JSON list of C-alpha atoms in Angstrom, two decimals:
[
{"chain": "P", "resi": 1, "resn": "UNK", "atom": "CA", "xyz": [-37.44, -42.81, -27.14]},
{"chain": "P", "resi": 2, "resn": "UNK", "atom": "CA", "xyz": [-35.32, -43.27, -23.98]},
{"chain": "P", "resi": 3, "resn": "UNK", "atom": "CA", "xyz": [-31.71, -44.28, -24.60]},
{"chain": "P", "resi": 4, "resn": "UNK", "atom": "CA", "xyz": [-31.13, -47.28, -22.35]},
{"chain": "P", "resi": 5, "resn": "UNK", "atom": "CA", "xyz": [-27.39, -47.19, -23.11]},
{"chain": "P", "resi": 6, "resn": "UNK", "atom": "CA", "xyz": [-27.14, -44.01, -21.03]},
{"chain": "P", "resi": 7, "resn": "UNK", "atom": "CA", "xyz": [-25.16, -42.19, -23.71]},
{"chain": "P", "resi": 8, "resn": "UNK", "atom": "CA", "xyz": [-28.03, -39.84, -24.56]},
{"chain": "P", "resi": 9, "resn": "UNK", "atom": "CA", "xyz": [-31.17, -38.91, -22.70]},
{"chain": "P", "resi": 10, "resn": "UNK", "atom": "CA", "xyz": [-33.29, -39.82, -25.68]},
{"chain": "P", "resi": 11, "resn": "UNK", "atom": "CA", "xyz": [-32.43, -41.40, -28.97]},
{"chain": "P", "resi": 12, "resn": "UNK", "atom": "CA", "xyz": [-34.12, -41.64, -32.37]},
{"chain": "P", "resi": 13, "resn": "UNK", "atom": "CA", "xyz": [-36.17, -44.64, -33.37]},
{"chain": "P", "resi": 14, "resn": "UNK", "atom": "CA", "xyz": [-36.31, -45.46, -37.08]},
{"chain": "P", "resi": 15, "resn": "UNK", "atom": "CA", "xyz": [-38.46, -48.23, -38.48]},
{"chain": "P", "resi": 16, "resn": "UNK", "atom": "CA", "xyz": [-36.86, -50.41, -41.14]},
{"chain": "P", "resi": 17, "resn": "UNK", "atom": "CA", "xyz": [-39.28, -49.18, -43.80]},
{"chain": "P", "resi": 18, "resn": "UNK", "atom": "CA", "xyz": [-38.45, -45.58, -42.93]},
{"chain": "P", "resi": 19, "resn": "UNK", "atom": "CA", "xyz": [-34.71, -46.21, -43.22]},
{"chain": "P", "resi": 20, "resn": "UNK", "atom": "CA", "xyz": [-35.17, -48.06, -46.50]},
{"chain": "P", "resi": 21, "resn": "UNK", "atom": "CA", "xyz": [-37.26, -45.23, -47.93]},
{"chain": "P", "resi": 22, "resn": "UNK", "atom": "CA", "xyz": [-34.86, -42.49, -46.82]},
{"chain": "P", "resi": 23, "resn": "UNK", "atom": "CA", "xyz": [-31.75, -44.34, -47.98]},
{"chain": "P", "resi": 24, "resn": "UNK", "atom": "CA", "xyz": [-33.17, -45.19, -51.37]},
{"chain": "P", "resi": 25, "resn": "UNK", "atom": "CA", "xyz": [-34.12, -41.52, -51.81]},
{"chain": "P", "resi": 26, "resn": "UNK", "atom": "CA", "xyz": [-30.59, -40.42, -50.85]},
{"chain": "P", "resi": 27, "resn": "UNK", "atom": "CA", "xyz": [-28.73, -42.73, -53.20]},
{"chain": "P", "resi": 28, "resn": "UNK", "atom": "CA", "xyz": [-31.31, -42.62, -55.99]},
{"chain": "P", "resi": 29, "resn": "UNK", "atom": "CA", "xyz": [-31.42, -38.80, -56.06]},
{"chain": "P", "resi": 30, "resn": "UNK", "atom": "CA", "xyz": [-27.63, -38.68, -56.06]},
{"chain": "P", "resi": 31, "resn": "UNK", "atom": "CA", "xyz": [-27.24, -41.13, -58.95]},
{"chain": "P", "resi": 32, "resn": "UNK", "atom": "CA", "xyz": [-29.99, -39.54, -61.05]},
{"chain": "P", "resi": 33, "resn": "UNK", "atom": "CA", "xyz": [-28.33, -36.17, -60.55]},
{"chain": "P", "resi": 34, "resn": "UNK", "atom": "CA", "xyz": [-25.05, -37.53, -61.94]},
{"chain": "P", "resi": 35, "resn": "UNK", "atom": "CA", "xyz": [-26.26, -39.92, -64.61]},
{"chain": "P", "resi": 36, "resn": "UNK", "atom": "CA", "xyz": [-29.93, -39.22, -65.25]},
{"chain": "P", "resi": 37, "resn": "UNK", "atom": "CA", "xyz": [-30.85, -42.61, -63.78]},
{"chain": "P", "resi": 38, "resn": "UNK", "atom": "CA", "xyz": [-30.16, -44.70, -60.71]},
{"chain": "P", "resi": 39, "resn": "UNK", "atom": "CA", "xyz": [-27.80, -47.47, -61.78]},
{"chain": "P", "resi": 40, "resn": "UNK", "atom": "CA", "xyz": [-26.49, -50.19, -59.48]},
{"chain": "P", "resi": 41, "resn": "UNK", "atom": "CA", "xyz": [-24.09, -51.16, -58.18]},
{"chain": "P", "resi": 42, "resn": "UNK", "atom": "CA", "xyz": [-23.06, -47.71, -57.06]},
{"chain": "P", "resi": 43, "resn": "UNK", "atom": "CA", "xyz": [-19.36, -47.40, -57.82]},
{"chain": "P", "resi": 44, "resn": "UNK", "atom": "CA", "xyz": [-16.85, -46.94, -55.04]},
{"chain": "P", "resi": 45, "resn": "UNK", "atom": "CA", "xyz": [-15.89, -43.54, -56.47]},
{"chain": "P", "resi": 46, "resn": "UNK", "atom": "CA", "xyz": [-19.53, -42.42, -56.50]},
{"chain": "P", "resi": 47, "resn": "UNK", "atom": "CA", "xyz": [-20.03, -43.74, -52.99]},
{"chain": "P", "resi": 48, "resn": "UNK", "atom": "CA", "xyz": [-17.06, -41.69, -51.86]},
{"chain": "P", "resi": 49, "resn": "UNK", "atom": "CA", "xyz": [-18.50, -38.54, -53.44]},
{"chain": "P", "resi": 50, "resn": "UNK", "atom": "CA", "xyz": [-21.86, -39.25, -51.80]},
{"chain": "P", "resi": 51, "resn": "UNK", "atom": "CA", "xyz": [-20.27, -39.53, -48.35]},
{"chain": "P", "resi": 52, "resn": "UNK", "atom": "CA", "xyz": [-18.37, -36.29, -48.96]},
{"chain": "P", "resi": 53, "resn": "UNK", "atom": "CA", "xyz": [-21.68, -34.50, -49.56]},
{"chain": "P", "resi": 54, "resn": "UNK", "atom": "CA", "xyz": [-22.83, -35.33, -46.04]},
{"chain": "P", "resi": 55, "resn": "UNK", "atom": "CA", "xyz": [-19.56, -34.61, -44.25]},
{"chain": "P", "resi": 56, "resn": "UNK", "atom": "CA", "xyz": [-17.07, -31.81, -43.72]},
{"chain": "P", "resi": 57, "resn": "UNK", "atom": "CA", "xyz": [-14.16, -34.11, -44.57]},
{"chain": "P", "resi": 58, "resn": "UNK", "atom": "CA", "xyz": [-13.45, -37.70, -45.53]},
{"chain": "P", "resi": 59, "resn": "UNK", "atom": "CA", "xyz": [-10.11, -39.32, -44.74]},
{"chain": "P", "resi": 60, "resn": "UNK", "atom": "CA", "xyz": [-9.78, -42.63, -46.56]},
{"chain": "P", "resi": 61, "resn": "UNK", "atom": "CA", "xyz": [-6.28, -43.36, -45.26]},
{"chain": "P", "resi": 62, "resn": "UNK", "atom": "CA", "xyz": [-6.66, -42.79, -41.53]},
{"chain": "P", "resi": 63, "resn": "UNK", "atom": "CA", "xyz": [-4.62, -44.48, -38.84]},
{"chain": "P", "resi": 64, "resn": "UNK", "atom": "CA", "xyz": [-7.34, -45.55, -36.39]},
{"chain": "P", "resi": 65, "resn": "UNK", "atom": "CA", "xyz": [-5.15, -47.91, -34.37]},
{"chain": "P", "resi": 66, "resn": "UNK", "atom": "CA", "xyz": [-5.27, -45.62, -31.33]},
{"chain": "P", "resi": 67, "resn": "UNK", "atom": "CA", "xyz": [-8.95, -46.55, -30.99]},
{"chain": "P", "resi": 68, "resn": "UNK", "atom": "CA", "xyz": [-8.36, -50.29, -31.26]},
{"chain": "P", "resi": 69, "resn": "UNK", "atom": "CA", "xyz": [-6.93, -52.75, -33.73]},
{"chain": "P", "resi": 70, "resn": "UNK", "atom": "CA", "xyz": [-10.36, -53.73, -35.04]},
{"chain": "P", "resi": 71, "resn": "UNK", "atom": "CA", "xyz": [-11.64, -50.19, -35.68]},
{"chain": "P", "resi": 72, "resn": "UNK", "atom": "CA", "xyz": [-12.33, -49.66, -39.38]},
{"chain": "P", "resi": 73, "resn": "UNK", "atom": "CA", "xyz": [-14.34, -46.43, -39.41]},
{"chain": "P", "resi": 74, "resn": "UNK", "atom": "CA", "xyz": [-15.10, -43.38, -37.31]},
{"chain": "P", "resi": 75, "resn": "UNK", "atom": "CA", "xyz": [-17.46, -40.41, -37.52]},
{"chain": "P", "resi": 76, "resn": "UNK", "atom": "CA", "xyz": [-16.62, -37.33, -35.47]},
{"chain": "P", "resi": 77, "resn": "UNK", "atom": "CA", "xyz": [-19.23, -34.68, -34.65]},
{"chain": "P", "resi": 78, "resn": "UNK", "atom": "CA", "xyz": [-18.79, -30.92, -34.19]},
{"chain": "P", "resi": 79, "resn": "UNK", "atom": "CA", "xyz": [-20.97, -28.06, -32.95]},
{"chain": "P", "resi": 80, "resn": "UNK", "atom": "CA", "xyz": [-20.97, -25.89, -36.08]},
{"chain": "P", "resi": 81, "resn": "UNK", "atom": "CA", "xyz": [-20.06, -28.06, -39.04]},
{"chain": "P", "resi": 82, "resn": "UNK", "atom": "CA", "xyz": [-20.88, -31.33, -40.69]},
{"chain": "P", "resi": 83, "resn": "UNK", "atom": "CA", "xyz": [-19.37, -34.51, -39.24]},
{"chain": "P", "resi": 84, "resn": "UNK", "atom": "CA", "xyz": [-15.95, -35.77, -40.34]},
{"chain": "P", "resi": 85, "resn": "UNK", "atom": "CA", "xyz": [-15.51, -39.38, -41.44]},
{"chain": "P", "resi": 86, "resn": "UNK", "atom": "CA", "xyz": [-12.32, -41.41, -41.27]},
{"chain": "P", "resi": 87, "resn": "UNK", "atom": "CA", "xyz": [-11.82, -44.89, -42.73]},
{"chain": "P", "resi": 88, "resn": "UNK", "atom": "CA", "xyz": [-8.89, -47.15, -41.91]},
{"chain": "P", "resi": 89, "resn": "UNK", "atom": "CA", "xyz": [-6.13, -47.10, -44.48]},
{"chain": "P", "resi": 90, "resn": "UNK", "atom": "CA", "xyz": [-6.08, -50.90, -44.24]},
{"chain": "P", "resi": 91, "resn": "UNK", "atom": "CA", "xyz": [-9.30, -50.95, -46.26]},
{"chain": "P", "resi": 92, "resn": "UNK", "atom": "CA", "xyz": [-8.45, -48.23, -48.77]},
{"chain": "P", "resi": 93, "resn": "UNK", "atom": "CA", "xyz": [-4.95, -49.54, -49.51]},
{"chain": "P", "resi": 94, "resn": "UNK", "atom": "CA", "xyz": [-5.92, -53.15, -50.20]},
{"chain": "P", "resi": 95, "resn": "UNK", "atom": "CA", "xyz": [-7.99, -53.88, -53.34]},
{"chain": "P", "resi": 96, "resn": "UNK", "atom": "CA", "xyz": [-9.00, -57.21, -51.81]},
{"chain": "P", "resi": 97, "resn": "UNK", "atom": "CA", "xyz": [-10.90, -55.32, -49.11]},
{"chain": "P", "resi": 98, "resn": "UNK", "atom": "CA", "xyz": [-12.89, -53.08, -51.43]},
{"chain": "P", "resi": 99, "resn": "UNK", "atom": "CA", "xyz": [-16.22, -54.61, -50.40]},
{"chain": "P", "resi": 100, "resn": "UNK", "atom": "CA", "xyz": [-15.41, -53.90, -46.75]},
{"chain": "P", "resi": 101, "resn": "UNK", "atom": "CA", "xyz": [-14.39, -50.37, -47.70]},
{"chain": "P", "resi": 102, "resn": "UNK", "atom": "CA", "xyz": [-17.75, -49.85, -49.43]},
{"chain": "P", "resi": 103, "resn": "UNK", "atom": "CA", "xyz": [-19.67, -51.25, -46.47]},
{"chain": "P", "resi": 104, "resn": "UNK", "atom": "CA", "xyz": [-17.73, -49.03, -44.06]},
{"chain": "P", "resi": 105, "resn": "UNK", "atom": "CA", "xyz": [-18.27, -45.90, -46.16]},
{"chain": "P", "resi": 106, "resn": "UNK", "atom": "CA", "xyz": [-22.02, -46.52, -46.26]},
{"chain": "P", "resi": 107, "resn": "UNK", "atom": "CA", "xyz": [-22.04, -47.29, -42.53]},
{"chain": "P", "resi": 108, "resn": "UNK", "atom": "CA", "xyz": [-20.34, -44.00, -41.67]},
{"chain": "P", "resi": 109, "resn": "UNK", "atom": "CA", "xyz": [-22.78, -42.18, -43.94]},
{"chain": "P", "resi": 110, "resn": "UNK", "atom": "CA", "xyz": [-25.49, -43.63, -41.71]},
{"chain": "P", "resi": 111, "resn": "UNK", "atom": "CA", "xyz": [-23.92, -42.04, -38.65]},
{"chain": "P", "resi": 112, "resn": "UNK", "atom": "CA", "xyz": [-23.31, -38.71, -40.38]},
{"chain": "P", "resi": 113, "resn": "UNK", "atom": "CA", "xyz": [-26.85, -38.36, -41.71]},
{"chain": "P", "resi": 114, "resn": "UNK", "atom": "CA", "xyz": [-29.05, -40.05, -39.12]},
{"chain": "P", "resi": 115, "resn": "UNK", "atom": "CA", "xyz": [-27.18, -39.34, -35.86]},
{"chain": "P", "resi": 116, "resn": "UNK", "atom": "CA", "xyz": [-25.89, -35.81, -36.37]},
{"chain": "P", "resi": 117, "resn": "UNK", "atom": "CA", "xyz": [-28.90, -34.32, -34.57]},
{"chain": "P", "resi": 118, "resn": "UNK", "atom": "CA", "xyz": [-28.05, -36.26, -31.40]},
{"chain": "P", "resi": 119, "resn": "UNK", "atom": "CA", "xyz": [-24.72, -34.53, -30.97]},
{"chain": "P", "resi": 120, "resn": "UNK", "atom": "CA", "xyz": [-26.13, -31.19, -32.12]},
{"chain": "P", "resi": 121, "resn": "UNK", "atom": "CA", "xyz": [-28.58, -31.34, -29.22]},
{"chain": "P", "resi": 122, "resn": "UNK", "atom": "CA", "xyz": [-25.81, -32.10, -26.73]},
{"chain": "P", "resi": 123, "resn": "UNK", "atom": "CA", "xyz": [-23.59, -29.34, -28.10]},
{"chain": "P", "resi": 124, "resn": "UNK", "atom": "CA", "xyz": [-26.50, -26.88, -27.82]},
{"chain": "P", "resi": 125, "resn": "UNK", "atom": "CA", "xyz": [-26.71, -27.67, -24.11]},
{"chain": "P", "resi": 126, "resn": "UNK", "atom": "CA", "xyz": [-23.00, -26.87, -23.72]},
{"chain": "P", "resi": 127, "resn": "UNK", "atom": "CA", "xyz": [-21.91, -30.49, -23.44]},
{"chain": "P", "resi": 128, "resn": "UNK", "atom": "CA", "xyz": [-18.95, -32.54, -24.65]},
{"chain": "P", "resi": 129, "resn": "UNK", "atom": "CA", "xyz": [-16.77, -30.61, -27.00]},
{"chain": "P", "resi": 130, "resn": "UNK", "atom": "CA", "xyz": [-13.20, -31.67, -26.63]},
{"chain": "P", "resi": 131, "resn": "UNK", "atom": "CA", "xyz": [-11.72, -33.11, -29.81]},
{"chain": "P", "resi": 132, "resn": "UNK", "atom": "CA", "xyz": [-9.88, -35.70, -27.75]},
{"chain": "P", "resi": 133, "resn": "UNK", "atom": "CA", "xyz": [-13.12, -36.83, -26.10]},
{"chain": "P", "resi": 134, "resn": "UNK", "atom": "CA", "xyz": [-14.27, -40.20, -27.49]},
{"chain": "P", "resi": 135, "resn": "UNK", "atom": "CA", "xyz": [-17.85, -39.13, -26.69]},
{"chain": "P", "resi": 136, "resn": "UNK", "atom": "CA", "xyz": [-17.80, -36.83, -29.73]},
{"chain": "P", "resi": 137, "resn": "UNK", "atom": "CA", "xyz": [-17.20, -39.83, -32.01]},
{"chain": "P", "resi": 138, "resn": "UNK", "atom": "CA", "xyz": [-18.93, -42.91, -33.31]},
{"chain": "P", "resi": 139, "resn": "UNK", "atom": "CA", "xyz": [-16.11, -45.46, -33.32]},
{"chain": "P", "resi": 140, "resn": "UNK", "atom": "CA", "xyz": [-16.95, -48.47, -35.46]},
{"chain": "P", "resi": 141, "resn": "UNK", "atom": "CA", "xyz": [-15.33, -51.86, -35.08]},
{"chain": "P", "resi": 142, "resn": "UNK", "atom": "CA", "xyz": [-15.23, -54.49, -37.77]},
{"chain": "P", "resi": 143, "resn": "UNK", "atom": "CA", "xyz": [-17.76, -56.81, -36.13]},
{"chain": "P", "resi": 144, "resn": "UNK", "atom": "CA", "xyz": [-20.29, -54.07, -35.37]},
{"chain": "P", "resi": 145, "resn": "UNK", "atom": "CA", "xyz": [-20.24, -52.54, -38.85]},
{"chain": "P", "resi": 146, "resn": "UNK", "atom": "CA", "xyz": [-22.19, -55.51, -40.19]},
{"chain": "P", "resi": 147, "resn": "UNK", "atom": "CA", "xyz": [-23.39, -57.51, -37.24]},
{"chain": "P", "resi": 148, "resn": "UNK", "atom": "CA", "xyz": [-24.39, -55.15, -34.43]},
{"chain": "P", "resi": 149, "resn": "UNK", "atom": "CA", "xyz": [-27.24, -56.34, -32.23]},
{"chain": "P", "resi": 150, "resn": "UNK", "atom": "CA", "xyz": [-30.34, -54.18, -31.94]},
{"chain": "P", "resi": 151, "resn": "UNK", "atom": "CA", "xyz": [-29.50, -53.34, -28.32]},
{"chain": "P", "resi": 152, "resn": "UNK", "atom": "CA", "xyz": [-26.51, -51.44, -29.73]},
{"chain": "P", "resi": 153, "resn": "UNK", "atom": "CA", "xyz": [-29.02, -49.22, -31.49]},
{"chain": "P", "resi": 154, "resn": "UNK", "atom": "CA", "xyz": [-26.60, -46.68, -32.97]},
{"chain": "P", "resi": 155, "resn": "UNK", "atom": "CA", "xyz": [-24.40, -49.28, -34.67]},
{"chain": "P", "resi": 156, "resn": "UNK", "atom": "CA", "xyz": [-27.45, -51.33, -35.67]},
{"chain": "P", "resi": 157, "resn": "UNK", "atom": "CA", "xyz": [-29.03, -48.31, -37.36]},
{"chain": "P", "resi": 158, "resn": "UNK", "atom": "CA", "xyz": [-25.81, -47.39, -39.18]},
{"chain": "P", "resi": 159, "resn": "UNK", "atom": "CA", "xyz": [-25.41, -51.02, -40.24]},
{"chain": "P", "resi": 160, "resn": "UNK", "atom": "CA", "xyz": [-28.94, -51.11, -41.59]},
{"chain": "P", "resi": 161, "resn": "UNK", "atom": "CA", "xyz": [-28.30, -47.86, -43.48]},
{"chain": "P", "resi": 162, "resn": "UNK", "atom": "CA", "xyz": [-25.17, -49.39, -44.99]},
{"chain": "P", "resi": 163, "resn": "UNK", "atom": "CA", "xyz": [-27.17, -52.24, -46.46]},
{"chain": "P", "resi": 164, "resn": "UNK", "atom": "CA", "xyz": [-29.96, -49.94, -47.61]},
{"chain": "P", "resi": 165, "resn": "UNK", "atom": "CA", "xyz": [-27.54, -47.59, -49.39]},
{"chain": "P", "resi": 166, "resn": "UNK", "atom": "CA", "xyz": [-25.66, -50.34, -51.19]},
{"chain": "P", "resi": 167, "resn": "UNK", "atom": "CA", "xyz": [-28.65, -52.64, -51.82]},
{"chain": "P", "resi": 168, "resn": "UNK", "atom": "CA", "xyz": [-31.82, -50.52, -52.07]},
{"chain": "P", "resi": 169, "resn": "UNK", "atom": "CA", "xyz": [-34.90, -52.47, -51.06]},
{"chain": "P", "resi": 170, "resn": "UNK", "atom": "CA", "xyz": [-36.94, -52.01, -54.24]},
{"chain": "P", "resi": 171, "resn": "UNK", "atom": "CA", "xyz": [-34.02, -52.98, -56.50]},
{"chain": "P", "resi": 172, "resn": "UNK", "atom": "CA", "xyz": [-33.10, -55.95, -54.33]},
{"chain": "P", "resi": 173, "resn": "UNK", "atom": "CA", "xyz": [-36.74, -57.02, -54.19]},
{"chain": "P", "resi": 174, "resn": "UNK", "atom": "CA", "xyz": [-36.94, -57.13, -57.99]},
{"chain": "P", "resi": 175, "resn": "UNK", "atom": "CA", "xyz": [-33.80, -59.26, -58.15]},
{"chain": "P", "resi": 176, "resn": "UNK", "atom": "CA", "xyz": [-35.22, -61.72, -55.63]},
{"chain": "P", "resi": 177, "resn": "UNK", "atom": "CA", "xyz": [-38.59, -61.85, -57.39]},
{"chain": "P", "resi": 178, "resn": "UNK", "atom": "CA", "xyz": [-36.92, -62.52, -60.75]},
{"chain": "P", "resi": 179, "resn": "UNK", "atom": "CA", "xyz": [-35.09, -65.44, -59.15]},
{"chain": "P", "resi": 180, "resn": "UNK", "atom": "CA", "xyz": [-37.96, -66.91, -57.16]},
{"chain": "P", "resi": 181, "resn": "UNK", "atom": "CA", "xyz": [-41.27, -66.25, -58.92]},
{"chain": "P", "resi": 182, "resn": "UNK", "atom": "CA", "xyz": [-40.49, -68.17, -62.16]},
{"chain": "P", "resi": 183, "resn": "UNK", "atom": "CA", "xyz": [-39.73, -71.16, -59.93]},
{"chain": "P", "resi": 184, "resn": "UNK", "atom": "CA", "xyz": [-43.07, -70.87, -58.22]},
{"chain": "P", "resi": 185, "resn": "UNK", "atom": "CA", "xyz": [-41.51, -69.71, -54.95]},
{"chain": "P", "resi": 186, "resn": "UNK", "atom": "CA", "xyz": [-43.56, -67.03, -53.21]},
{"chain": "P", "resi": 187, "resn": "UNK", "atom": "CA", "xyz": [-42.15, -67.23, -49.69]},
{"chain": "P", "resi": 188, "resn": "UNK", "atom": "CA", "xyz": [-38.91, -66.50, -47.94]},
{"chain": "P", "resi": 189, "resn": "UNK", "atom": "CA", "xyz": [-36.16, -68.97, -48.75]},
{"chain": "P", "resi": 190, "resn": "UNK", "atom": "CA", "xyz": [-34.47, -70.95, -46.01]},
{"chain": "P", "resi": 191, "resn": "UNK", "atom": "CA", "xyz": [-31.04, -69.49, -45.39]},
{"chain": "P", "resi": 192, "resn": "UNK", "atom": "CA", "xyz": [-29.25, -72.85, -45.57]},
{"chain": "P", "resi": 193, "resn": "UNK", "atom": "CA", "xyz": [-30.78, -73.97, -48.88]},
{"chain": "P", "resi": 194, "resn": "UNK", "atom": "CA", "xyz": [-29.01, -74.14, -52.25]},
{"chain": "P", "resi": 195, "resn": "UNK", "atom": "CA", "xyz": [-31.37, -71.45, -53.54]},
{"chain": "P", "resi": 196, "resn": "UNK", "atom": "CA", "xyz": [-30.27, -69.15, -50.73]},
{"chain": "P", "resi": 197, "resn": "UNK", "atom": "CA", "xyz": [-26.65, -69.62, -51.77]},
{"chain": "P", "resi": 198, "resn": "UNK", "atom": "CA", "xyz": [-27.60, -68.76, -55.35]},
{"chain": "P", "resi": 199, "resn": "UNK", "atom": "CA", "xyz": [-29.52, -65.70, -54.15]},
{"chain": "P", "resi": 200, "resn": "UNK", "atom": "CA", "xyz": [-26.57, -64.47, -52.10]},
{"chain": "P", "resi": 201, "resn": "UNK", "atom": "CA", "xyz": [-24.30, -64.94, -55.11]},
{"chain": "P", "resi": 202, "resn": "UNK", "atom": "CA", "xyz": [-26.64, -62.91, -57.33]},
{"chain": "P", "resi": 203, "resn": "UNK", "atom": "CA", "xyz": [-26.72, -60.08, -54.79]},
{"chain": "P", "resi": 204, "resn": "UNK", "atom": "CA", "xyz": [-22.93, -60.09, -54.42]},
{"chain": "P", "resi": 205, "resn": "UNK", "atom": "CA", "xyz": [-22.58, -59.74, -58.19]},
{"chain": "P", "resi": 206, "resn": "UNK", "atom": "CA", "xyz": [-25.34, -57.17, -58.64]},
{"chain": "P", "resi": 207, "resn": "UNK", "atom": "CA", "xyz": [-24.33, -54.81, -55.83]},
{"chain": "P", "resi": 208, "resn": "UNK", "atom": "CA", "xyz": [-20.59, -55.44, -55.30]},
{"chain": "P", "resi": 209, "resn": "UNK", "atom": "CA", "xyz": [-20.92, -56.41, -51.65]},
{"chain": "P", "resi": 210, "resn": "UNK", "atom": "CA", "xyz": [-19.46, -59.23, -49.59]},
{"chain": "P", "resi": 211, "resn": "UNK", "atom": "CA", "xyz": [-21.38, -62.50, -49.13]},
{"chain": "P", "resi": 212, "resn": "UNK", "atom": "CA", "xyz": [-21.81, -61.63, -45.44]},
{"chain": "P", "resi": 213, "resn": "UNK", "atom": "CA", "xyz": [-23.30, -58.23, -46.26]},
{"chain": "P", "resi": 214, "resn": "UNK", "atom": "CA", "xyz": [-25.62, -59.77, -48.86]},
{"chain": "P", "resi": 215, "resn": "UNK", "atom": "CA", "xyz": [-26.80, -62.50, -46.49]},
{"chain": "P", "resi": 216, "resn": "UNK", "atom": "CA", "xyz": [-27.45, -60.09, -43.61]},
{"chain": "P", "resi": 217, "resn": "UNK", "atom": "CA", "xyz": [-29.42, -57.74, -45.86]},
{"chain": "P", "resi": 218, "resn": "UNK", "atom": "CA", "xyz": [-31.54, -60.60, -47.23]},
{"chain": "P", "resi": 219, "resn": "UNK", "atom": "CA", "xyz": [-32.24, -61.83, -43.70]},
{"chain": "P", "resi": 220, "resn": "UNK", "atom": "CA", "xyz": [-33.19, -58.37, -42.43]},
{"chain": "P", "resi": 221, "resn": "UNK", "atom": "CA", "xyz": [-35.66, -57.95, -45.28]},
{"chain": "P", "resi": 222, "resn": "UNK", "atom": "CA", "xyz": [-37.08, -61.47, -44.75]},
{"chain": "P", "resi": 223, "resn": "UNK", "atom": "CA", "xyz": [-36.11, -62.66, -48.21]},
{"chain": "P", "resi": 224, "resn": "UNK", "atom": "CA", "xyz": [-34.13, -65.32, -46.37]},
{"chain": "P", "resi": 225, "resn": "UNK", "atom": "CA", "xyz": [-35.27, -66.95, -43.17]},
{"chain": "P", "resi": 226, "resn": "UNK", "atom": "CA", "xyz": [-33.92, -69.31, -40.53]},
{"chain": "P", "resi": 227, "resn": "UNK", "atom": "CA", "xyz": [-37.46, -70.36, -39.57]},
{"chain": "P", "resi": 228, "resn": "UNK", "atom": "CA", "xyz": [-39.11, -73.56, -40.70]},
{"chain": "P", "resi": 229, "resn": "UNK", "atom": "CA", "xyz": [-42.31, -71.77, -41.76]},
{"chain": "P", "resi": 230, "resn": "UNK", "atom": "CA", "xyz": [-41.47, -69.00, -44.17]},
{"chain": "P", "resi": 231, "resn": "UNK", "atom": "CA", "xyz": [-43.65, -65.88, -44.65]},
{"chain": "P", "resi": 232, "resn": "UNK", "atom": "CA", "xyz": [-45.21, -65.27, -48.06]},
{"chain": "P", "resi": 233, "resn": "UNK", "atom": "CA", "xyz": [-43.46, -62.48, -49.92]},
{"chain": "P", "resi": 234, "resn": "UNK", "atom": "CA", "xyz": [-44.73, -62.47, -53.50]},
{"chain": "P", "resi": 235, "resn": "UNK", "atom": "CA", "xyz": [-48.38, -62.68, -54.49]}
]
């Protein structure tokens, strides 16, 4: 579809179900290949290996300050090789920021896998290849890694992929159903309710993500809602 940002002539559109399906296949196939089954949470070491499979290099201790003080990840694209991913050393060097590191790794995987074709098309037309050119890079700031608006389609897609890699829809759905159905709850839970807080806590524990990442994922999948009238989820 047309890219209203002007960065590309056209840009890919992915439905949420399509991204969920593709991401669950990526992470599930990877984990079954290593362990014979898909077990969650995916460890940080396994997540790192997964990102390396989709990139030409992964720098976990990069100095990204030249791109801005709030930049935590970057994916750089090339004409004839896989993208390169860099993650701020502030995340990798601080155990307290491991959840942010995991979210950033999965976010950059989203760029590397789902946006590589965009740059490949531009390179094939003889455009933008100067390694100093910011147009060859997806530069990801802290706020956009989790909370990008849909108008910022590239960051929104990578953010959605991040949640789908770390918290696969089918596995998350089973967790929510196990929490809600025995209580007779068959609809989305209001985001400000005590049950929502319990749900977020369960997701944090089950998938090793931050409360913000868990809440955003639950809202995007309509397991939580900010509306008064909640949609029915479980029959």
